[in-house]
Amino acid sequence: MANTLYDTLFGQHQGKTTPFLQMENGTIITHCDFLELTSQYAHQFCKMGLQPGDRVAVQIAKSPQALAVYAACVQAGLVFLPLNTAYTADEVSYFVENSGARVLLCDAKRADALELIAKSCGAVLETMNADGTGSFTAKAAENPIDFTPVSRTADDLAAFLYTSGTTGRSKGAMLTQGNLLSNCQALVKEWEFTADDTLLHALPIFHTHGLFVATNVSLLTGGKVLFLPKFDLDSLLELMSQATAMMGVPTFYTRLLNDPRFTREAVEHMRLFVSGSAPLLAETHVKFQERTGHRILERYGMTETNMITSNPYNGERRAGTVGFPLPGVEIKITDSSTGEELALGEIGDIEVRGPNVFKGYWQMPEKTAEELRENGFFITGDLGQIDEDGYLSIVGRNKDLIISGGYNIYPKEIEVLLDDKEGVLESAVIGVPHPDFGETVVAILVAEKNTDLDLETIADDIGSSLAKFKHPQRILTLPELPRNTMGKVQKKELREQYKDMFVIA
Ligand code: MCA
Ligand code: AMP
């Protein structure tokens, strides 16, 4: 029996000394080096008693070793569960408990804060630091450098990626081997990636974009990856000359455009710039073309569905649209209340079906049934419209979500904490336009009668349990929140009222 995801992404490079990862300092990790590490880690998981299907939660810095943990999970039939390195111990605790992870890998600096959490959830804590050292790697170093991949079918789980919910509780999206493989195969074809490509990789590897899109595409073709620990403008500008392609969130592109060193000459040799995870302003698309002569290729995806649509590689990349469905993927626009398909040009819910669509939310059958129809269509929660040429545009969201610098923030999660503070009658958390992050978080509080709120203390209190990128950039008070006749808070009105708060005149 086979393990197709492993064989196709990793196993095909067995014994090859071709460069896979190039680090900022020029160090090269060959495919062969990488696979030896992977096998040692797969052995280590087996030694720890893990069985196929067990979850491995990781909150570790981006490094070749971190990527090898992902590969080892695929090889050993384990479910890889990457976590944002910005998450607080409270946040991590939920994911470890909810997923039933058997192992939690974290940086040694966080071991004290997470040890008890791991223990109380029945997980074993091991460390892996940004430089690749740690208790896990030390133990694995003695293991054999080959490992027979555990048999897996396309329907077996490969990863859990948590995505927040409108109730404030995160849901574990179960992604199968087939989901991941079909999607990167479609992307390689659509975007014409080959072994000759060198991808500039500055995205985090705990989300679909950096992990399954950028990394899997390179693994599938055998191309090289310039593997930066994080987005850093200077490094990006320096390494650009060695790259052929780059993938990023819109903030990458606005930051590059704000730097005079980013010129037409600096990117003349580049083949492709891809943007996704958040809306790319048509204005950025146009400015980018004016400056560089390149048209950014914008695509659209979700944690639950991997990539759904893409502007064409050959053909018109239309600013303000996210292009056409990928091969094998179907989309339709439906009426939110009836679920009926709408005509071209009408605005409605974007629904998607295909081999890319996830299996459901871990241990949340009701949530799964709400969003994943029996006929296989997944209701994305995004609102869209398809024009007469077939281009999809995302025109809004039917879900209360803020996307800041490509990170999703669900207002409910913050509102629950704010509402709990003494003296707070109610709260509304909204996203407002931000020049760097696209959107940022603003919280509006209503105080209980005759109460003066200490906004600084409230900010500090909620801040201790929320990742930094979720912290409200401003907290304001209002005597009451605007409501419609049904009593529903009108966030649209609030967003309109505060839309210029961060706009630079
Ligand atoms: C960092 N900070 C942020 C964000 N990132 N605040 C709001 N939104 C953010 N996204 C805060 C830090 O807490 C810190 O706060 C300060 O900004 C600077 O931190 P630093 O680490 O230096 O941040 P940065 O380097 O400026 O990072 C900004 C970034 C990064 C490069 C835009 O957030 C990033 O790489 N985003 C990509 C996210 C991504 O990959 N999304 C894909 C998920 P302080 O100074 O107060 O300490 S979506 C997905 O996968 C779907 C499927 C899809 O379609 O792709
Ligand atoms: P996530 O849950 O982190 O996977 O984020 C998925 C959401 O990001 C989608 O539902 C969209 O709202 C948004 N998104 C992804 N790509 C784009 C894009 N190109 N334009 C607008 N929104 C996008």
XYZ file of C-alpha atoms and ligand atoms in Angstrom:
583
model
C 0.000 0.000 0.000
C 1.122 3.532 -0.713
C 1.290 6.863 1.034
C 0.622 8.992 -2.020
C 1.079 12.381 -0.397
C 4.435 11.364 1.025
C 5.576 9.614 -2.131
C 4.560 12.503 -4.400
C 5.854 15.436 -2.365
C 8.773 13.931 -0.516
C 9.611 10.329 -1.502
C 10.238 11.271 -5.135
C 13.323 13.220 -3.949
C 14.846 10.276 -2.051
C 18.623 10.266 -2.430
C 18.698 13.477 -4.491
C 21.295 16.057 -3.608
C 19.360 18.840 -5.338
C 18.904 22.025 -3.272
C 15.583 22.250 -1.458
C 15.901 25.024 1.127
C 18.334 27.913 0.957
C 18.610 29.800 4.233
C 19.222 33.529 4.620
C 22.936 32.943 5.280
C 23.287 30.890 2.107
C 23.260 27.456 3.775
C 21.650 24.864 1.514
C 19.595 21.938 2.717
C 19.346 19.362 -0.030
C 16.296 17.197 -0.590
C 18.349 14.278 0.689
C 19.407 16.090 3.914
C 15.809 17.060 4.499
C 14.444 13.557 4.011
C 17.015 12.076 6.399
C 15.837 14.477 9.086
C 12.230 13.633 8.267
C 12.827 9.902 8.709
C 14.595 10.430 12.027
C 11.599 12.434 13.273
C 9.127 9.823 12.008
C 11.043 7.184 13.995
C 10.961 9.430 17.043
C 7.182 9.773 16.889
C 6.885 5.993 16.646
C 9.216 5.576 19.632
C 6.913 7.919 21.548
C 4.117 5.455 20.872
C 2.173 7.522 18.359
C -0.192 5.633 16.057
C -1.431 6.651 12.589
C -4.183 9.246 12.960
C -2.743 10.711 16.195
C -2.403 14.508 16.293
C 0.923 16.306 16.664
C 0.493 19.940 17.776
C 3.424 22.258 17.060
C 4.018 25.847 18.068
C 7.520 26.318 16.736
C 9.460 28.880 14.738
C 9.834 28.531 10.997
C 12.908 26.400 10.298
C 13.925 23.444 8.102
C 13.441 21.255 11.173
C 9.888 22.568 11.629
C 9.139 21.708 8.021
C 10.622 18.246 8.550
C 8.120 17.705 11.390
C 5.329 18.262 8.856
C 6.979 15.802 6.457
C 7.521 13.269 9.260
C 3.841 13.441 10.179
C 2.877 12.694 6.581
C 5.406 9.856 6.468
C 4.217 8.291 9.729
C 0.511 8.818 8.983
C 0.108 11.378 11.791
C -2.047 14.488 11.704
C 0.031 17.678 11.650
C -1.445 20.535 13.682
C 0.567 23.746 13.302
C -0.177 26.692 15.590
C 0.540 30.395 15.171
C 3.669 31.230 17.171
C 1.874 34.344 18.459
C -0.771 32.332 20.335
C -0.794 32.705 24.108
C -0.745 29.721 26.464
C -4.536 30.080 26.908
C -5.061 29.822 23.181
C -2.689 26.860 22.785
C -4.414 25.089 25.643
C -7.716 25.040 23.739
C -6.149 23.576 20.588
C -4.254 20.844 22.399
C -7.274 19.868 24.449
C -9.781 20.048 21.614
C -7.639 18.064 19.174
C -6.569 15.453 21.720
C -2.991 15.939 20.507
C -0.572 13.292 21.826
C 2.460 15.553 21.456
C 3.022 19.287 21.824
C 6.242 20.627 20.326
C 7.230 24.141 21.404
C 10.234 26.413 21.800
C 12.206 25.765 25.012
C 11.449 29.365 26.052
C 7.773 28.487 26.218
C 8.166 25.076 27.844
C 7.460 26.357 31.368
C 4.257 28.044 30.294
C 3.042 25.044 28.292
C 4.252 22.068 30.342
C 1.231 21.985 32.657
C -1.159 22.491 29.776
C 0.328 19.569 27.879
C 0.187 17.388 30.978
C -3.412 18.223 31.772
C -4.365 17.383 28.177
C -2.463 14.092 28.237
C 0.094 15.283 25.676
C 3.861 14.846 25.884
C 5.783 18.124 25.630
C 9.021 18.197 23.662
C 10.998 21.209 22.523
C 12.245 22.440 19.173
C 13.847 25.876 18.990
C 14.211 28.329 16.128
C 17.754 27.037 15.452
C 16.500 23.456 15.243
C 17.915 22.375 18.617
C 15.715 21.021 21.400
C 14.758 17.864 23.258
C 12.910 16.396 20.269
C 15.722 16.896 17.774
C 18.343 15.679 20.234
C 16.477 12.422 20.802
C 15.764 11.972 17.092
C 19.402 12.459 16.098
C 20.245 8.846 16.959
C 17.480 7.377 14.804
C 17.945 5.704 11.405
C 17.833 7.974 8.367
C 15.280 5.960 6.484
C 11.705 5.093 7.386
C 9.120 3.124 5.439
C 6.134 5.433 4.959
C 2.950 4.310 6.674
C 0.206 3.399 4.176
C -2.464 6.056 3.765
C -5.408 6.576 1.450
C -6.473 9.861 -0.141
C -9.262 10.090 2.430
C -6.965 9.769 5.461
C -6.264 12.885 7.489
C -3.007 14.746 6.954
C -3.547 17.956 8.927
C -5.806 19.878 11.270
C -5.807 23.619 10.824
C -7.856 25.543 13.345
C -10.008 28.310 12.069
C -12.011 30.557 14.347
C -15.749 30.503 14.417
C -18.530 33.010 14.707
C -19.223 31.659 18.183
C -15.672 32.492 19.236
C -14.635 28.822 19.479
C -12.085 27.634 16.974
C -12.891 24.683 14.771
C -10.374 22.088 13.619
C -10.624 21.818 9.833
C -9.770 18.218 8.915
C -7.690 18.142 5.749
C -7.036 14.884 3.975
C -4.082 13.685 1.955
C -6.277 13.992 -1.144
C -7.206 17.613 -0.333
C -3.587 18.705 -0.109
C -2.308 16.726 -3.060
C -5.053 17.623 -5.527
C -4.665 21.307 -4.720
C -0.926 21.603 -5.158
C -1.121 19.558 -8.363
C -3.695 22.019 -9.712
C -1.573 25.017 -8.681
C 1.644 23.705 -10.227
C -0.194 23.280 -13.509
C -2.016 26.598 -13.400
C 0.979 28.656 -12.333
C 3.469 26.676 -14.461
C 5.889 25.878 -11.638
C 8.871 23.701 -12.580
C 12.064 22.406 -10.999
C 13.791 25.510 -12.383
C 11.812 27.821 -10.108
C 13.212 29.431 -6.981
C 10.470 30.570 -4.644
C 10.995 33.481 -2.249
C 9.277 32.191 0.897
C 8.690 34.743 3.666
C 5.288 33.496 4.846
C 4.718 31.682 8.123
C 4.369 27.899 7.813
C 1.492 27.485 10.241
C -1.172 28.460 7.682
C -2.347 27.075 4.369
C -0.690 29.833 2.347
C 2.902 29.305 3.506
C 2.627 25.574 4.177
C 0.355 23.932 1.653
C 0.482 26.449 -1.192
C 4.063 27.735 -1.188
C 5.851 24.679 0.232
C 3.864 21.897 -1.397
C 4.099 23.496 -4.834
C 7.895 23.620 -4.518
C 8.087 20.077 -3.189
C 5.963 18.750 -5.998
C 8.203 20.227 -8.684
C 11.530 19.867 -6.886
C 12.282 23.578 -7.147
C 14.359 25.573 -4.666
C 12.960 27.635 -1.810
C 14.616 30.757 -0.386
C 13.424 30.077 3.123
C 13.253 33.277 5.195
C 12.319 32.975 8.883
C 9.737 35.737 8.410
C 8.876 38.756 6.311
C 11.756 41.223 6.389
C 11.886 43.922 3.757
C 15.700 44.135 3.586
C 16.132 40.372 3.198
C 13.394 40.217 0.625
C 14.946 42.952 -1.452
C 18.359 41.354 -1.165
C 17.256 37.851 -2.131
C 14.793 38.854 -4.840
C 17.556 38.712 -7.468
C 17.914 34.951 -6.861
C 14.198 34.181 -7.071
C 11.830 33.483 -9.935
C 8.563 33.629 -7.972
C 7.124 34.993 -4.736
C 3.897 34.409 -2.819
C 2.593 36.849 -0.256
C -0.310 38.523 1.486
C -1.253 42.044 0.301
C 0.796 43.629 3.120
C 3.949 42.190 1.495
C 3.132 44.067 -1.701
C 2.179 47.393 -0.103
C 5.370 47.306 1.980
C 7.497 46.552 -1.094
C 5.844 49.414 -2.971
C 6.570 51.784 -0.101
C 10.299 51.136 -0.513
C 12.161 53.083 -3.224
C 14.655 50.204 -3.600
C 11.847 48.116 -5.074
C 12.280 48.964 -8.746
C 11.510 47.542 -12.164
C 15.175 46.510 -12.538
C 15.103 44.623 -9.222
C 12.334 42.318 -10.434
C 12.840 42.222 -14.181
C 13.889 38.571 -14.043
C 10.920 37.443 -11.904
C 8.343 35.112 -13.424
C 5.462 35.392 -10.963
C 4.075 37.302 -7.975
C 1.071 35.699 -6.271
C -1.177 37.399 -3.708
C -3.859 35.940 -1.477
C -5.319 35.456 2.023
C -6.859 38.944 2.041
C -8.202 41.360 -0.551
C -5.570 42.987 -2.733
C -6.726 46.519 -3.448
C -7.120 47.164 -7.180
C -5.032 50.269 -6.471
C -2.109 48.117 -5.258
C -2.408 45.902 -8.330
C -2.230 48.936 -10.610
C 0.625 50.610 -8.701
C 2.570 47.347 -8.783
C 2.214 47.092 -12.528
C 3.218 50.707 -13.024
C 6.316 50.259 -10.881
C 7.470 46.821 -12.014
C 5.703 45.903 -15.234
C 4.381 42.752 -13.468
C 0.725 42.043 -12.864
C 0.229 40.376 -9.491
C -1.677 37.115 -9.828
C -4.431 37.170 -7.206
C -6.011 33.944 -6.058
C -8.613 33.018 -3.436
C -8.632 30.275 -0.851
C -9.652 29.203 2.609
C -8.313 26.923 5.297
C -11.255 24.558 4.740
C -10.893 24.452 0.970
C -7.253 25.174 0.137
C -7.144 27.253 -3.049
C -10.431 27.761 -4.857
C -9.892 30.222 -7.702
C -7.022 31.925 -9.425
C -6.473 34.601 -11.988
C -4.958 33.090 -15.118
C -1.212 32.656 -15.538
C -1.645 33.195 -19.268
C -4.430 35.614 -19.914
C -5.792 38.713 -18.284
C -5.155 39.052 -14.555
C -8.047 41.283 -13.661
C -7.524 43.675 -10.740
C -10.176 43.394 -8.033
C -11.098 39.821 -9.038
C -9.844 36.426 -7.903
C -10.205 34.758 -11.282
C -11.614 31.374 -12.218
C -12.112 28.082 -10.357
C -9.028 25.838 -10.376
C -9.265 22.664 -12.480
C -11.582 20.166 -10.798
C -13.106 22.832 -8.536
C -16.691 24.071 -8.953
C -18.058 27.315 -7.593
C -21.534 28.794 -7.555
C -23.182 31.892 -6.177
C -26.273 31.210 -4.140
C -29.017 33.055 -2.352
C -28.208 33.131 1.374
C -31.747 32.390 2.481
C -32.862 29.804 -0.101
C -29.563 28.269 -1.204
C -30.747 28.603 -4.828
C -28.091 29.305 -7.453
C -28.097 32.904 -8.671
C -27.596 34.231 -12.195
C -24.290 35.665 -13.458
C -23.666 39.134 -12.070
C -25.823 38.655 -8.975
C -24.277 38.905 -5.520
C -24.634 35.982 -3.132
C -22.849 33.316 -1.089
C -19.811 31.731 -2.677
C -20.083 27.947 -2.485
C -17.355 25.550 -3.529
C -17.087 21.828 -4.261
C -14.155 19.688 -5.308
C -11.315 17.427 -4.174
C -9.864 20.443 -2.337
C -12.768 20.702 0.121
C -12.064 19.468 3.657
C -13.679 16.536 5.421
C -15.422 18.521 8.154
C -14.723 20.085 11.531
C -13.157 17.828 14.140
C -15.827 16.585 16.547
C -18.294 19.275 15.442
C -20.865 17.470 13.300
C -23.460 20.251 13.686
C -21.024 22.939 12.565
C -19.939 20.755 9.672
C -23.560 20.218 8.618
C -24.226 23.973 8.762
C -21.423 24.784 6.334
C -20.827 21.658 4.266
C -23.898 20.629 2.295
C -24.747 16.976 1.700
C -24.133 17.512 -2.021
C -20.504 18.422 -1.234
C -20.768 22.203 -1.611
C -19.083 24.193 1.166
C -20.562 27.568 2.079
C -17.521 29.819 2.336
C -19.146 32.732 4.169
C -17.732 35.065 1.516
C -20.028 37.057 -0.725
C -19.229 37.154 -4.402
C -20.282 37.764 -7.924
C -19.237 36.133 -11.210
C -19.029 38.413 -14.246
C -19.915 37.532 -17.830
C -16.316 36.450 -18.517
C -16.354 34.064 -15.557
C -14.144 36.100 -13.197
C -15.130 35.839 -9.526
C -15.030 38.968 -7.355
C -15.308 38.855 -3.583
C -17.562 41.712 -2.620
C -17.921 41.180 1.111
C -18.314 38.661 3.872
C -21.365 36.988 5.260
C -19.320 36.206 8.379
C -18.102 38.500 11.091
C -14.388 38.321 10.350
C -11.470 40.748 10.350
C -8.377 39.983 8.246
C -5.316 41.841 9.507
C -2.095 41.350 7.560
C -3.469 38.012 6.349
C -4.350 36.758 9.852
C -7.990 36.035 10.606
C -9.503 37.538 13.704
C -13.013 36.659 14.817
C -14.616 39.580 16.703
C -16.684 37.239 18.844
C -13.572 35.841 20.522
C -12.598 39.346 21.663
C -16.149 40.437 22.516
C -16.582 37.480 24.846
C -13.527 38.621 26.831
C -14.569 42.289 26.837
C -18.135 41.546 27.923
C -16.714 39.678 30.866
C -14.899 42.747 32.250
C -16.381 44.510 35.224
C -18.443 47.532 34.257
C -18.795 46.519 30.603
C -22.424 46.213 29.563
C -21.682 45.132 26.020
C -19.119 45.427 23.266
C -18.725 45.387 19.502
C -15.439 44.571 17.813
C -15.031 45.715 14.228
C -12.388 45.837 11.514
C -11.479 49.213 10.035
C -9.200 49.983 7.077
C -5.493 50.099 7.910
C -2.740 51.230 5.524
C -0.330 48.415 6.417
C -2.480 45.496 7.570
C -5.484 46.086 5.283
C -7.787 45.970 8.284
C -7.208 46.378 11.992
C -9.169 45.785 15.170
C -11.221 48.444 16.988
C -13.344 47.681 20.077
C -16.348 49.734 21.103
C -17.623 49.380 24.648
C -20.806 50.410 26.370
C -20.375 50.918 30.108
C -22.913 49.873 32.706
C -24.901 52.775 34.152
C -22.857 55.221 36.244
C -19.624 53.356 35.586
C -16.333 54.796 34.388
C -14.364 52.223 32.468
C -10.597 51.995 32.863
C -9.788 51.253 29.214
C -6.085 50.714 29.800
C -6.673 48.033 32.402
C -9.246 46.362 30.192
C -6.797 46.337 27.274
C -4.082 44.823 29.477
C -6.435 42.203 30.884
C -7.714 40.884 27.598
C -4.270 41.243 26.045
C -2.775 38.643 28.349
C -4.896 35.874 26.885
C -5.006 36.953 23.233
C -2.282 36.769 20.579
C -0.833 40.225 19.887
C -2.228 40.483 16.362
C -5.770 40.231 17.801
C -5.347 43.107 20.264
C -7.653 46.049 19.559
C -5.601 48.972 18.248
C -8.170 51.323 19.760
C -10.807 50.882 22.454
C -13.601 53.468 22.499
C -16.799 53.949 24.433
C -20.267 54.834 23.216
C -23.415 55.430 25.269
C -25.103 52.677 23.229
C -24.526 50.502 20.164
C -26.536 51.152 17.004
C -29.180 48.449 16.512
C -31.764 47.612 13.874
C -35.444 47.052 14.622
C -34.708 43.398 15.424
C -32.241 44.547 18.081
C -29.183 43.351 16.104
C -26.038 45.459 16.507
C -25.331 47.316 13.264
C -21.614 46.786 12.810
C -21.824 48.156 9.294
C -22.784 51.519 10.764
C -19.886 51.378 13.212
C -17.442 50.435 10.463
C -18.670 53.388 8.418
C -18.342 55.745 11.381
C -14.740 54.752 12.145
C -13.504 53.947 8.635
C -11.031 56.836 8.520
C -9.519 56.242 11.941
C -6.204 54.925 10.589
C -6.258 56.527 7.181
C -3.202 58.647 6.516
C -4.291 61.933 4.976
C 2.315 41.071 13.299
N 1.631 41.968 14.026
C 0.402 42.086 13.532
C 0.351 41.210 12.441
N 1.543 40.588 12.319
N -0.628 42.853 13.896
C -1.733 42.749 13.175
N -1.869 41.928 12.119
C -0.843 41.140 11.733
N -0.950 40.319 10.706
C 2.099 42.771 15.147
C 2.998 42.058 16.112
O 2.284 41.497 17.144
C 3.878 43.189 16.581
O 3.217 43.954 17.538
C 4.036 44.047 15.362
O 2.883 43.783 14.551
C 5.271 43.720 14.565
O 5.480 42.314 14.608
P 6.322 41.539 13.515
O 6.416 40.116 13.847
O 7.570 42.296 13.213
O 5.306 41.643 12.334
P 5.583 41.841 10.878
O 6.815 41.207 10.417
O 5.390 43.270 10.610
O 4.392 40.912 10.267
C 3.408 41.411 9.504
C 3.169 40.382 8.394
C 2.812 39.035 9.065
C 4.415 40.211 7.539
C 2.036 40.893 7.535
O 1.680 39.215 9.869
C 2.588 37.932 8.087
O 3.536 37.276 7.641
N 1.327 37.666 7.703
C 0.988 36.593 6.804
C -0.142 35.822 7.369
C -0.496 34.606 6.532
O 0.359 33.850 6.086
N -1.781 34.395 6.332
C -2.288 33.297 5.573
C -3.502 32.765 6.323
P 4.017 44.848 18.628
O 4.957 45.732 17.872
O 2.924 45.584 19.327
O 4.727 43.855 19.472
S -4.900 32.630 5.372
C -4.726 31.273 4.450
O -3.779 30.521 4.555
C -5.820 31.150 3.387
C -6.110 29.721 3.113
C -5.352 31.812 2.107
O -6.203 32.149 1.276
O -4.153 31.956 1.960
P -8.680 31.483 6.412
O -9.873 31.065 7.180
O -7.567 31.951 7.237
O -8.302 30.406 5.516
O -9.100 32.729 5.534
C -9.946 32.560 4.449
C -10.588 33.847 4.103
O -9.619 34.762 3.612
C -11.588 33.694 2.977
O -12.825 33.192 3.422
C -11.650 35.105 2.450
O -12.540 35.878 3.230
C -10.221 35.600 2.661
N -9.442 35.574 1.420
C -8.534 34.687 0.982
N -8.020 35.057 -0.211
C -8.627 36.220 -0.538
C -8.540 37.122 -1.626
N -7.702 36.925 -2.634
N -9.336 38.213 -1.613
C -10.196 38.437 -0.609
N -10.313 37.637 0.468
C -9.537 36.542 0.503
